[in-house]
Amino acid sequence: MIVVDSIEGVRQLVRTYRNQDQTVAFVPTMGNLHRGHVALIKKAKKYNGPVVVSLFVNPLQFAENEDFSTYPRTLERDRAVLEEQDVDLLFLPEQRVMYPRGLQHQTKVEVPDLGSILEGVTRPHFFQGVTTVVNRLFNIVQADIAIFGKKDYQQWVVIRRMVEDLAMPVEVVGVNTVREQDGLALSSRNSYLTADQRRVAPALYRTLQGVADSLRRGEANYAQLEEHACADLSDSGLRPDYISIRHRRDLMMPDKNETEYVVLGAVYLGQTRLIDNVEVSSRV
Ligand code: PAF
């Protein structure tokens, strides 16, 4: 695996791949790699060309009160994971490479509407930070394919919208969430949970599945389903932020004849905020 920390370094290598007519697949990460990231890399490998991974903990997507400084940084272990997965190129930029003018003066990219609902309500800075860094990474790497996990469902939808709106020449692919045996979605933030919190955390996925079952049975009183789900979460010892039934493609409110849903949820366990979702098709 080649490790590069400069934009020119990445460009040179990707130019070589392109001259050989290879399909370049790209997996952006913030490190602390787990089996969820490995699933993204395995998907990238399926395109039979070089796989580029970036590792950059992006300060722009964290608010002042969030966990930028404590976000788990496990570079040596991450490098070993990437070597083992036979990744071709690791882009490991420092902050001054990504934001040479400083965070304040960086040109920002913002997806309206989609970026300000659901996660965007509680984390108003978040999607602008994500789309700004992903835009810059896309321009640096210039991959054919970019792979994202569907655990961050709204992020995946927002990035697809950005790519569409800005006519970016990259195909965005989503990969299903990888879970622990008890259903908890893998996330770097799971490491913040105490043993007691870890025991109750799978209630989020169970609750989302309960809502999904109701939708499959044809229940269409969405507000009531969401309300009951939040009550179930509270009973299980989680503090719900939201449970929301949305249209899968654009996260808009579904009408009564909807058949393609995603049920999204966010909860607090102490200071830790977990998100998850379940896709549902109720077509008969
Ligand atoms: O999902 C993540 O890990 C991050 O939001 C991403 C896409 C790498 C941007 O920093």
mmCIF file with all atom_site columns, N, CA and C in Angstrom, residues 24 169 186:
data_model
loop_
_atom_site.group_PDB
_atom_site.id
_atom_site.type_symbol
_atom_site.label_atom_id
_atom_site.label_alt_id
_atom_site.label_comp_id
_atom_site.label_asym_id
_atom_site.label_entity_id
_atom_site.label_seq_id
_atom_site.pdbx_PDB_ins_code
_atom_site.Cartn_x
_atom_site.Cartn_y
_atom_site.Cartn_z
_atom_site.occupancy
_atom_site.B_iso_or_equiv
_atom_site.pdbx_formal_charge
_atom_site.auth_seq_id
_atom_site.auth_comp_id
_atom_site.auth_asym_id
_atom_site.auth_atom_id
_atom_site.pdbx_PDB_model_num
ATOM 1 N N  . VAL A 1 24  ? -11.200 3.436  -10.805 1.00 0.00 ? 24  VAL A N  1
ATOM 2 C CA . VAL A 1 24  ? -10.693 3.791  -9.473  1.00 0.00 ? 24  VAL A CA 1
ATOM 3 C C  . VAL A 1 24  ? -11.865 3.883  -8.505  1.00 0.00 ? 24  VAL A C  1
ATOM 4 N N  . PRO A 1 169 ? -18.567 13.953 -11.816 1.00 0.00 ? 169 PRO A N  1
ATOM 5 C CA . PRO A 1 169 ? -18.432 12.711 -12.578 1.00 0.00 ? 169 PRO A CA 1
ATOM 6 C C  . PRO A 1 169 ? -18.003 11.525 -11.713 1.00 0.00 ? 169 PRO A C  1
ATOM 7 N N  . LEU A 1 186 ? -22.508 -1.163 13.697  1.00 0.00 ? 186 LEU A N  1
ATOM 8 C CA . LEU A 1 186 ? -21.121 -0.828 14.025  1.00 0.00 ? 186 LEU A CA 1
ATOM 9 C C  . LEU A 1 186 ? -20.888 0.664  13.822  1.00 0.00 ? 186 LEU A C  1
#
